[in-house]
Short mmCIF file of C-alpha atoms in Angstrom, two decimals:
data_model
loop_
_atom_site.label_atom_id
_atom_site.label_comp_id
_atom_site.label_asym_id
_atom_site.label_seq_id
_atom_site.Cartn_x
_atom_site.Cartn_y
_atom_site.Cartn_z
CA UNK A 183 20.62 -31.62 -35.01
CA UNK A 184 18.64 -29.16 -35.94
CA UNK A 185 18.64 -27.49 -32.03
CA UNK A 186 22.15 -27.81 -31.87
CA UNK A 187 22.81 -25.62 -35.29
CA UNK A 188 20.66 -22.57 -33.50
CA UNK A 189 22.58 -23.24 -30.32
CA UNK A 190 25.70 -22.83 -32.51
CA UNK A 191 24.45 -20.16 -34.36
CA UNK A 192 23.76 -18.00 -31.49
CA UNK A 193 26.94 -18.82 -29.47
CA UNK A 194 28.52 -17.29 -33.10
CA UNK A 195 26.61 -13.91 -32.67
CA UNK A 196 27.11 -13.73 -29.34
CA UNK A 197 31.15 -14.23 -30.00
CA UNK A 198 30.55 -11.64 -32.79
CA UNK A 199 28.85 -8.98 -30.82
CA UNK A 200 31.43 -9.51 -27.81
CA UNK A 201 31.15 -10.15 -24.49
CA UNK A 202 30.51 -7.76 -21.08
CA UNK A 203 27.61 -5.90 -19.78
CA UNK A 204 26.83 -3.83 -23.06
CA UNK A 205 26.81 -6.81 -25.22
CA UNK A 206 22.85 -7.96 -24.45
CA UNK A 207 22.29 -4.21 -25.76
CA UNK A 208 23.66 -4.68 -29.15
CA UNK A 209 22.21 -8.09 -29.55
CA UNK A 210 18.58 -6.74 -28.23
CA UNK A 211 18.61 -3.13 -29.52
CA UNK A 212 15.62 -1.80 -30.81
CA UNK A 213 13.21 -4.50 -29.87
CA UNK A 214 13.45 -4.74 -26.39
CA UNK A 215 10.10 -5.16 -24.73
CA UNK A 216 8.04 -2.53 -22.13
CA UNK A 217 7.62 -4.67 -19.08
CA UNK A 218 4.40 -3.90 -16.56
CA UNK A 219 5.13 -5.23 -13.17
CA UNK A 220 4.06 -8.67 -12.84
CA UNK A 221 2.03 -8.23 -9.58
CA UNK A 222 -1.05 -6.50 -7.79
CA UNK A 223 0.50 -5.31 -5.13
CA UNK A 224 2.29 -1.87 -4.10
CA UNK A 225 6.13 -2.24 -4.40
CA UNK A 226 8.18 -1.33 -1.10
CA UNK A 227 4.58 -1.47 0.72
CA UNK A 228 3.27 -5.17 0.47
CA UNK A 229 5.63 -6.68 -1.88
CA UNK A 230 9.41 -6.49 -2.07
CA UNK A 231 12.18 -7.43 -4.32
CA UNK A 232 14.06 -10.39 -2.75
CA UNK A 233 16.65 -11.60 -5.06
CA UNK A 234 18.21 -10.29 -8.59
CA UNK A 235 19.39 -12.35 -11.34
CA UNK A 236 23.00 -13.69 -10.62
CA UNK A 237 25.84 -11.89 -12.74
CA UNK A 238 28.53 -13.03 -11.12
CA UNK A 239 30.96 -15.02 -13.56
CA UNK A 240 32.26 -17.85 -12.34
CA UNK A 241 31.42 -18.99 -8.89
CA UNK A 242 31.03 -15.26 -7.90
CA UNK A 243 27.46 -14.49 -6.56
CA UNK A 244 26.63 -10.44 -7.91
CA UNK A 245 23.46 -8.78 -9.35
CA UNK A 246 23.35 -6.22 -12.26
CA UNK A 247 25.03 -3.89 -9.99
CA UNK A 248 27.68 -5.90 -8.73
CA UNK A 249 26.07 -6.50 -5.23
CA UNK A 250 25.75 -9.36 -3.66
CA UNK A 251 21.86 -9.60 -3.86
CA UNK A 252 21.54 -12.70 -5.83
CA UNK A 253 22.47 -16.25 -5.35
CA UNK A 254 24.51 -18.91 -7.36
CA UNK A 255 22.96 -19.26 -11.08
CA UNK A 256 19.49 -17.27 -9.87
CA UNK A 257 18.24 -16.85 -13.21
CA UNK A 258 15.29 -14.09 -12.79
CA UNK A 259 13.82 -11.63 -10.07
CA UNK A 260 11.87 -12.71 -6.88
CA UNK A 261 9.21 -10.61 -5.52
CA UNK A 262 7.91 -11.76 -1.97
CA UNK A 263 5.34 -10.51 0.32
CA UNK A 264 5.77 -10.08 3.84
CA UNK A 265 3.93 -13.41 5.56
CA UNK A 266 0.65 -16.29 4.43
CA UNK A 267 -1.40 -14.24 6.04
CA UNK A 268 -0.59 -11.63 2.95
CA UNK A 269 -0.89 -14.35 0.60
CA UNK A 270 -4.21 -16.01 1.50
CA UNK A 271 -5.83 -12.62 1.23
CA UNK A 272 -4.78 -13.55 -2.57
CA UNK A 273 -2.46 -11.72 -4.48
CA UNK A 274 -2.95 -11.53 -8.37
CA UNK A 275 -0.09 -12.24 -11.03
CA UNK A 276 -0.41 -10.05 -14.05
CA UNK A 277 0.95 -10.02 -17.86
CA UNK A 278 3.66 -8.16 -18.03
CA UNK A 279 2.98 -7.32 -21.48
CA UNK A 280 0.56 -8.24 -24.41
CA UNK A 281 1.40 -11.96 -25.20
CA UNK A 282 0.07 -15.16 -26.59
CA UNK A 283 0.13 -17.98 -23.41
CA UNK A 284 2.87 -20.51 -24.79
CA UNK A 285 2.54 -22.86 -21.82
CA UNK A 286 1.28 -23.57 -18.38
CA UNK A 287 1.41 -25.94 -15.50
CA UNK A 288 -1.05 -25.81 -12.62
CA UNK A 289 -1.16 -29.24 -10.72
CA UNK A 290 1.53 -28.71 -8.09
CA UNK A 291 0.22 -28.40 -4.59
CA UNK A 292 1.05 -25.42 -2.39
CA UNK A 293 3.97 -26.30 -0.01
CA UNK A 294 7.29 -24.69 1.65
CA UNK A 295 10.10 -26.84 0.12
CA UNK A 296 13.72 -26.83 1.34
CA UNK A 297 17.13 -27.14 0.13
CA UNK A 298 16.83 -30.75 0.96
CA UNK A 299 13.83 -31.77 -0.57
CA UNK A 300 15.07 -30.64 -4.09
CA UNK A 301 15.37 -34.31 -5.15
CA UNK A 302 11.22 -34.47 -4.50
CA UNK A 303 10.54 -31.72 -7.20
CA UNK A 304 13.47 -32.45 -9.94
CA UNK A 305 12.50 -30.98 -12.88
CA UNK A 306 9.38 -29.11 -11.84
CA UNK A 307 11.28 -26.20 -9.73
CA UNK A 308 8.72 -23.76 -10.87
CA UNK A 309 5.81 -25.20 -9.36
CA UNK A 310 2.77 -24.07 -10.87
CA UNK A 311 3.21 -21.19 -13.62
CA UNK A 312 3.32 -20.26 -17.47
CA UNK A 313 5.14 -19.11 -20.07
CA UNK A 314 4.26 -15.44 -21.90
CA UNK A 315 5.26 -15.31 -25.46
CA UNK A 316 5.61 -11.41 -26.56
CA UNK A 317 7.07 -11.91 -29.71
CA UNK A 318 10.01 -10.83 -31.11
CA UNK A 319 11.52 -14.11 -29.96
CA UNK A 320 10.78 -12.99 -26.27
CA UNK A 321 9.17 -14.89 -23.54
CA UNK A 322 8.53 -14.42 -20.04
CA UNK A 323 8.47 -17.26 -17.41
CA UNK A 324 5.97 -17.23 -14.36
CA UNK A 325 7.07 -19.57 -11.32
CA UNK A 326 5.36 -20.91 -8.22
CA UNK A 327 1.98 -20.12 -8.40
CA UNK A 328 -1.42 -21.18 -6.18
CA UNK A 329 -2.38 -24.56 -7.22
CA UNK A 330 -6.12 -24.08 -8.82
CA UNK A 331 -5.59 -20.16 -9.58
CA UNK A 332 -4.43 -20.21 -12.96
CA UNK A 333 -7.06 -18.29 -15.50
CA UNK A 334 -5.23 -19.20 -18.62
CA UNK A 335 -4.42 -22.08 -21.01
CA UNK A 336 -2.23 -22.69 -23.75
CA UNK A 337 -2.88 -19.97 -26.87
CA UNK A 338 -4.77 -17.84 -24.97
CA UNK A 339 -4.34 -13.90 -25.96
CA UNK A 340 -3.74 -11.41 -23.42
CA UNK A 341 -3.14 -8.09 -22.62
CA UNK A 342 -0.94 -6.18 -20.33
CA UNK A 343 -2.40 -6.02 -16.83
CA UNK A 344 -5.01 -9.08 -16.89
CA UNK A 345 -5.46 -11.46 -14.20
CA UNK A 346 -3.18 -14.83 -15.17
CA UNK A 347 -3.70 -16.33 -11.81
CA UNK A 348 -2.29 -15.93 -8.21
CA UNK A 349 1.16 -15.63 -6.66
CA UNK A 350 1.23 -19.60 -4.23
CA UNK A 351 4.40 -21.65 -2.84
CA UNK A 352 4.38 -24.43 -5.15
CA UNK A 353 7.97 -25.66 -6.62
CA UNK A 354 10.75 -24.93 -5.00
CA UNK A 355 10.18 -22.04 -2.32
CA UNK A 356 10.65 -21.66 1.29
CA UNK A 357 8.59 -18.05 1.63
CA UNK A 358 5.61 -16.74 -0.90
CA UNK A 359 7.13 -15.29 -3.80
CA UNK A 360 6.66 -14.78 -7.32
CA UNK A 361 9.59 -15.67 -9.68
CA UNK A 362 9.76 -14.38 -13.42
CA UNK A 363 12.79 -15.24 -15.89
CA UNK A 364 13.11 -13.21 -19.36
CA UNK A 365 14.22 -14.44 -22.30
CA UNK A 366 15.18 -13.82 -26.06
CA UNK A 367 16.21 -16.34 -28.45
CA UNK A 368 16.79 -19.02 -24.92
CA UNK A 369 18.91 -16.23 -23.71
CA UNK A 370 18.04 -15.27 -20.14
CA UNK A 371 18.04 -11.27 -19.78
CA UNK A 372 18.12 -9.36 -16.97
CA UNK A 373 15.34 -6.91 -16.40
CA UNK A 374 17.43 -4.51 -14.64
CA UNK A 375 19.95 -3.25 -17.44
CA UNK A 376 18.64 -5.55 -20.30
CA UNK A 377 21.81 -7.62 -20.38
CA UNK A 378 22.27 -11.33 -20.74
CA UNK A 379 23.34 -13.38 -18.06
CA UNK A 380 26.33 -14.59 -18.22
CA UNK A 381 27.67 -11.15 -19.40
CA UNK A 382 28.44 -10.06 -15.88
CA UNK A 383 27.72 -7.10 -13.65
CA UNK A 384 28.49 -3.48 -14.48
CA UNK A 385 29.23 -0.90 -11.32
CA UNK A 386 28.72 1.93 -14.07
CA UNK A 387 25.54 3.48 -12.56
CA UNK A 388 22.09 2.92 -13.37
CA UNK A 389 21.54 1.04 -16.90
CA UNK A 390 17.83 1.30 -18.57
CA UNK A 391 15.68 -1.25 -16.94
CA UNK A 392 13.04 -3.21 -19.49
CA UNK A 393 10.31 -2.39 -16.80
CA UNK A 394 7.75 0.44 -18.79
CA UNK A 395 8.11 2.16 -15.08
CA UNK A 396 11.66 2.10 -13.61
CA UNK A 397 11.65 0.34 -9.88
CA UNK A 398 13.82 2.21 -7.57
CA UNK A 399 16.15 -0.13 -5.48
CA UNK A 400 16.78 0.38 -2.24
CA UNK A 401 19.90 -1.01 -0.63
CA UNK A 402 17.99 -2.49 2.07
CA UNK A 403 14.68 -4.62 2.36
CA UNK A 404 13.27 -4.54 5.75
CA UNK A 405 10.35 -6.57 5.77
CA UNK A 406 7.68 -5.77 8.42
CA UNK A 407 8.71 -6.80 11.75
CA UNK A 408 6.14 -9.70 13.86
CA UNK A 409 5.10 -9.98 17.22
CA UNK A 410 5.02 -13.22 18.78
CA UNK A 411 5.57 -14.94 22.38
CA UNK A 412 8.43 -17.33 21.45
CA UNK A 413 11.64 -16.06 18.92
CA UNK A 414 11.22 -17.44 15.05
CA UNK A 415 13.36 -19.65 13.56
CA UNK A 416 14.00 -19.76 9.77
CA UNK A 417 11.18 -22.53 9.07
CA UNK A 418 8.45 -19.73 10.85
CA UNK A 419 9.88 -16.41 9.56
CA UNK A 420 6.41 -16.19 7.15
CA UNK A 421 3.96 -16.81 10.07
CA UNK A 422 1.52 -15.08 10.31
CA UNK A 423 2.05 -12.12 12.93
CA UNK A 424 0.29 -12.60 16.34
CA UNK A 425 -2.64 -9.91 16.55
CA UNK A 426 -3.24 -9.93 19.79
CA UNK A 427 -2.01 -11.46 22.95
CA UNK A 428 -2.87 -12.21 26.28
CA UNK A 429 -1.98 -11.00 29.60
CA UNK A 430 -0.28 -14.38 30.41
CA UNK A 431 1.76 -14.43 27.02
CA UNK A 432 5.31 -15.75 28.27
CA UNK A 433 7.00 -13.09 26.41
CA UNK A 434 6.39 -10.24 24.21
CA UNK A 435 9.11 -11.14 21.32
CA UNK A 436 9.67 -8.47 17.99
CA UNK A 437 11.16 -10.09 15.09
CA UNK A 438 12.97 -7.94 11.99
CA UNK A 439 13.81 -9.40 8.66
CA UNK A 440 14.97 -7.74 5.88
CA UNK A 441 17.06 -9.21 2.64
CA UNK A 442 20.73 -8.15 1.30
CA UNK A 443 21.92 -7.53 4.88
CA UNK A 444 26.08 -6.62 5.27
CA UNK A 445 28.35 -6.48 7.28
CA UNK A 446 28.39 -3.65 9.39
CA UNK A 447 24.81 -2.64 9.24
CA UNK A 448 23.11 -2.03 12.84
CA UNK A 449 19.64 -3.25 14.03
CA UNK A 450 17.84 -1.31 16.27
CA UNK A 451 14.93 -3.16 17.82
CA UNK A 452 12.34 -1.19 20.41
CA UNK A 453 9.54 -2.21 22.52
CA UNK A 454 7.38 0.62 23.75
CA UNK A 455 4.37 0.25 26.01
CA UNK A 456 0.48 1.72 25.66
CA UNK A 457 2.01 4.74 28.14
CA UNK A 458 4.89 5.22 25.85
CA UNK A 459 7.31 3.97 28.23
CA UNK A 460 10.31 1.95 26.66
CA UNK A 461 10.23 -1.26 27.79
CA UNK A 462 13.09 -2.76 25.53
CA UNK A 463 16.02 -1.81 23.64
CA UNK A 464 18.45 -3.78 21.54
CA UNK A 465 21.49 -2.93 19.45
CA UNK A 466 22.95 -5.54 16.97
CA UNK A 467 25.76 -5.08 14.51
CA UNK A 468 26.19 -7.85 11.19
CA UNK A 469 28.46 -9.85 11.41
CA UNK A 470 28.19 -11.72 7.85
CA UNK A 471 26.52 -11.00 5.00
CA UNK A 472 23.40 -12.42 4.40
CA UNK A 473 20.89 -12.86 1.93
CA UNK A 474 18.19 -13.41 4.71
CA UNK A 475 18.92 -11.78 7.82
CA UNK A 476 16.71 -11.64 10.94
CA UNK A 477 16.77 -10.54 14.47
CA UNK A 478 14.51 -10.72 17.03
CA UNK A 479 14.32 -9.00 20.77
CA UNK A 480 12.07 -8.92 24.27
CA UNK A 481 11.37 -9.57 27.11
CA UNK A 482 9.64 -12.03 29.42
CA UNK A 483 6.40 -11.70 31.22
CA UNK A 484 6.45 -9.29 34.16
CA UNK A 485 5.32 -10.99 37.44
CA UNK A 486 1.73 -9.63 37.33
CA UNK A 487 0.90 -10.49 34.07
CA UNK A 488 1.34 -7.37 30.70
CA UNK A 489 -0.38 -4.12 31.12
CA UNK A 490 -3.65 -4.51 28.79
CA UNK A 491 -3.22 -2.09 25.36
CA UNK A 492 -1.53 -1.49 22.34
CA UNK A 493 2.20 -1.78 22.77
CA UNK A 494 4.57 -0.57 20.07
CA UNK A 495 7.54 -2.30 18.15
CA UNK A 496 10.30 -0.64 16.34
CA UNK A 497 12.93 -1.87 13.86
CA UNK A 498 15.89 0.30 12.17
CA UNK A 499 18.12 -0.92 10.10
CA UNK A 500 20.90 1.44 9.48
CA UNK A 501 24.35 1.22 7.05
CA UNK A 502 26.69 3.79 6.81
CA UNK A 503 26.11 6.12 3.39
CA UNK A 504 22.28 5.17 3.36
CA UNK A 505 19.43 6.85 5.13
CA UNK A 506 17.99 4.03 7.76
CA UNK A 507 15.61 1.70 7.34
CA UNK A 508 12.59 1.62 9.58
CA UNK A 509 9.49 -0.73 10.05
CA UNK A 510 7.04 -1.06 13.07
CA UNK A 511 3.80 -2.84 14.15
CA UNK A 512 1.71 -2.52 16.81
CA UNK A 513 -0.34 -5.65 18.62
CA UNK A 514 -3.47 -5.30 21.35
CA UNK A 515 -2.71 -7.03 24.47
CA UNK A 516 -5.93 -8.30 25.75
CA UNK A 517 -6.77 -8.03 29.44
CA UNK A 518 -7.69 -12.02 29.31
CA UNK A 519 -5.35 -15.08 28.96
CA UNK A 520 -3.94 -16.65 26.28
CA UNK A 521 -6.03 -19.28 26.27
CA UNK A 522 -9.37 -17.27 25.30
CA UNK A 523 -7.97 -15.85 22.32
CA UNK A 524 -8.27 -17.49 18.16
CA UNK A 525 -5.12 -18.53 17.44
CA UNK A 526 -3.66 -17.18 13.88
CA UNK A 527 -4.11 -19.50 10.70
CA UNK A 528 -1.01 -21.44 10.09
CA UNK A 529 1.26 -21.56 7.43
CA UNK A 530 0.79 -24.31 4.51
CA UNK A 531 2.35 -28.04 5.80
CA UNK A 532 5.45 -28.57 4.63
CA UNK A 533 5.12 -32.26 3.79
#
């Protein structure tokens, strides 16, 4: 009874204040929390933001700013890093702000989960993680973590910056990523323009963001591109890139990805050789919009084998009104078959 009175209670102020995408503003004002990025890592240079909080009303899928870089009822911010390879070199999840730990959960083991395991993990979608209390009646929740990593329990004090544990696959995840939700009073704010959830997206231009340093957001995330002899699917799109490859390799194969892809944007992929030559091109326009989009290019093994050295690969990404979007990588083709060379660690099972 007593849950269902503040439920009521809050529905009544929310009526009271209004509705739209100024609403959160008057119901947060003054107290809004400063928000330090949740990550060690470099935004736009080994970590990337993947998905926005979902907006949309209705069945409608939008962000804060009304683009489709969300996905039905995603209720916080992703951050992702480029492959496991990344990830097992560990990378360190970080209070966002001085807090008192409210709650944890760190017994989940590190796994990629699809769409169609969901029923396996009912209830425990975050995987391994904690909750931040700031104060104020604000919390921050901390989603699929590494199993084992956590450095914090229950009533622990903390400051902004330290070490809570490290960024895993556990929960629900197909790709290694770090998920945080907001909230005040239950409410579920959006870090980019402060507003509640279900109060919809605003086109109006950019809205103060709770983070202490505004994140710039680009319209495109191009991920860096892979090398490897056969295409990726979706299940191997966080492989880890090939470093080197022999002389017998059945094909030299560059793979983009990059999130929020539209219609209309064109992918440019290049292969260049150690004498600069241009070996491949490949010109691609979207078709659909995506979330997720990839592309790969390249060609098959010439008849006397691939010239030993570093070869080049290029990937562009470009939509009209935006500068492009470019990514490359370079791999050392060794003068000495496949089968001499360490293969790359794989990627966590996925049973």
């Amino acid at each position: 009874m007593k849950g269902a009175v503040l439920r009521s209670s809050l529905i009544a102020l929310l009526l009271a204040l209004g509705s739209g995408p100024d609403a959160g503003a008057a119901l947060f004002g003054s107290r809004k929390p400063q928000l330090d990025f949740p990550l060690d890592c470099t935004l736009g240079k080994d970590c990337w933001i993947t998905r926005y909080m979902d907006r949309g009303l209705g069945s409608t899928v939008s962000d804060h700013a009304c683009r489709r870089r969300s996905e039905d009822g995603h209720n916080g911010t992703d951050i992702a890093v480029s492959s496991f390879t990344r990830l097992r070199a560990g990378v360190g999840v970080l209070a966002v702000a001085d807090a008192t730990v409210e709650r944890v959960r760190d017994a989940m083991p590190d796994r990629k989960v699809t769409a169609d395991e969901r029923d396996d993990i009912a209830g425990r979608e975050c995987g391994n993680g904690l909750v931040l209390d700031l104060g104020r009646d604000w919390q921050v929740q901390y989603c699929h973590l590494r199993e084992g990593s956590l450095r914090v329990k229950p009533g622990d004090k903390v400051k902004a910056g330290d070490f809570l544990g490290e960024m895993g696959v556990s929960g629900l995840t197909e790709y290694p990523h770090l998920h945080i939700t907001v909230r005040h009073m239950g409410v579920i704010v959006d870090p980019f323009g402060g507003g509640a959830m279900e109060n919809g997206c605003d086109r109006r231009g950019p809205k103060p963001q709770l983070w202490r340093q505004p994140i710039t957001e680009p319209s495109i995330v191009l991920l860096p591109p892979t090398f490897s002899a056969k295409p990726h699917t979706r299940a191997s799109l966080w492989e880890p890139t090939a470093a080197e490859l022999g002389t017998d390799a059945p094909a030299l194969i560059l793979n983009g990805r990059a999130f929020h892809a539209r219609v209309g944007d064109t992918w440019d992929i290049r292969l260049i050789d150690p004498k600069g030559g241009v070996v491949m091109e490949n010109r691609t326009k979207i078709e659909q919009d995506r979330q997720l989009q990839w592309r790969y290019a390249g060609v098959r093994r010439p008849p006397n084998g691939w010239m030993p050295g570093l070869w080049r690969g290029e990937v562009m990404v470009t939509r009209d009104g935006y500068p492009p979007s470019r990514s490359s990588i370079t791999i050392v083709i060794q003068d000495r078959p496949m089968a001499s060379l360490s293969a790359p660690q794989p990627a966590p099972p996925a049973d």
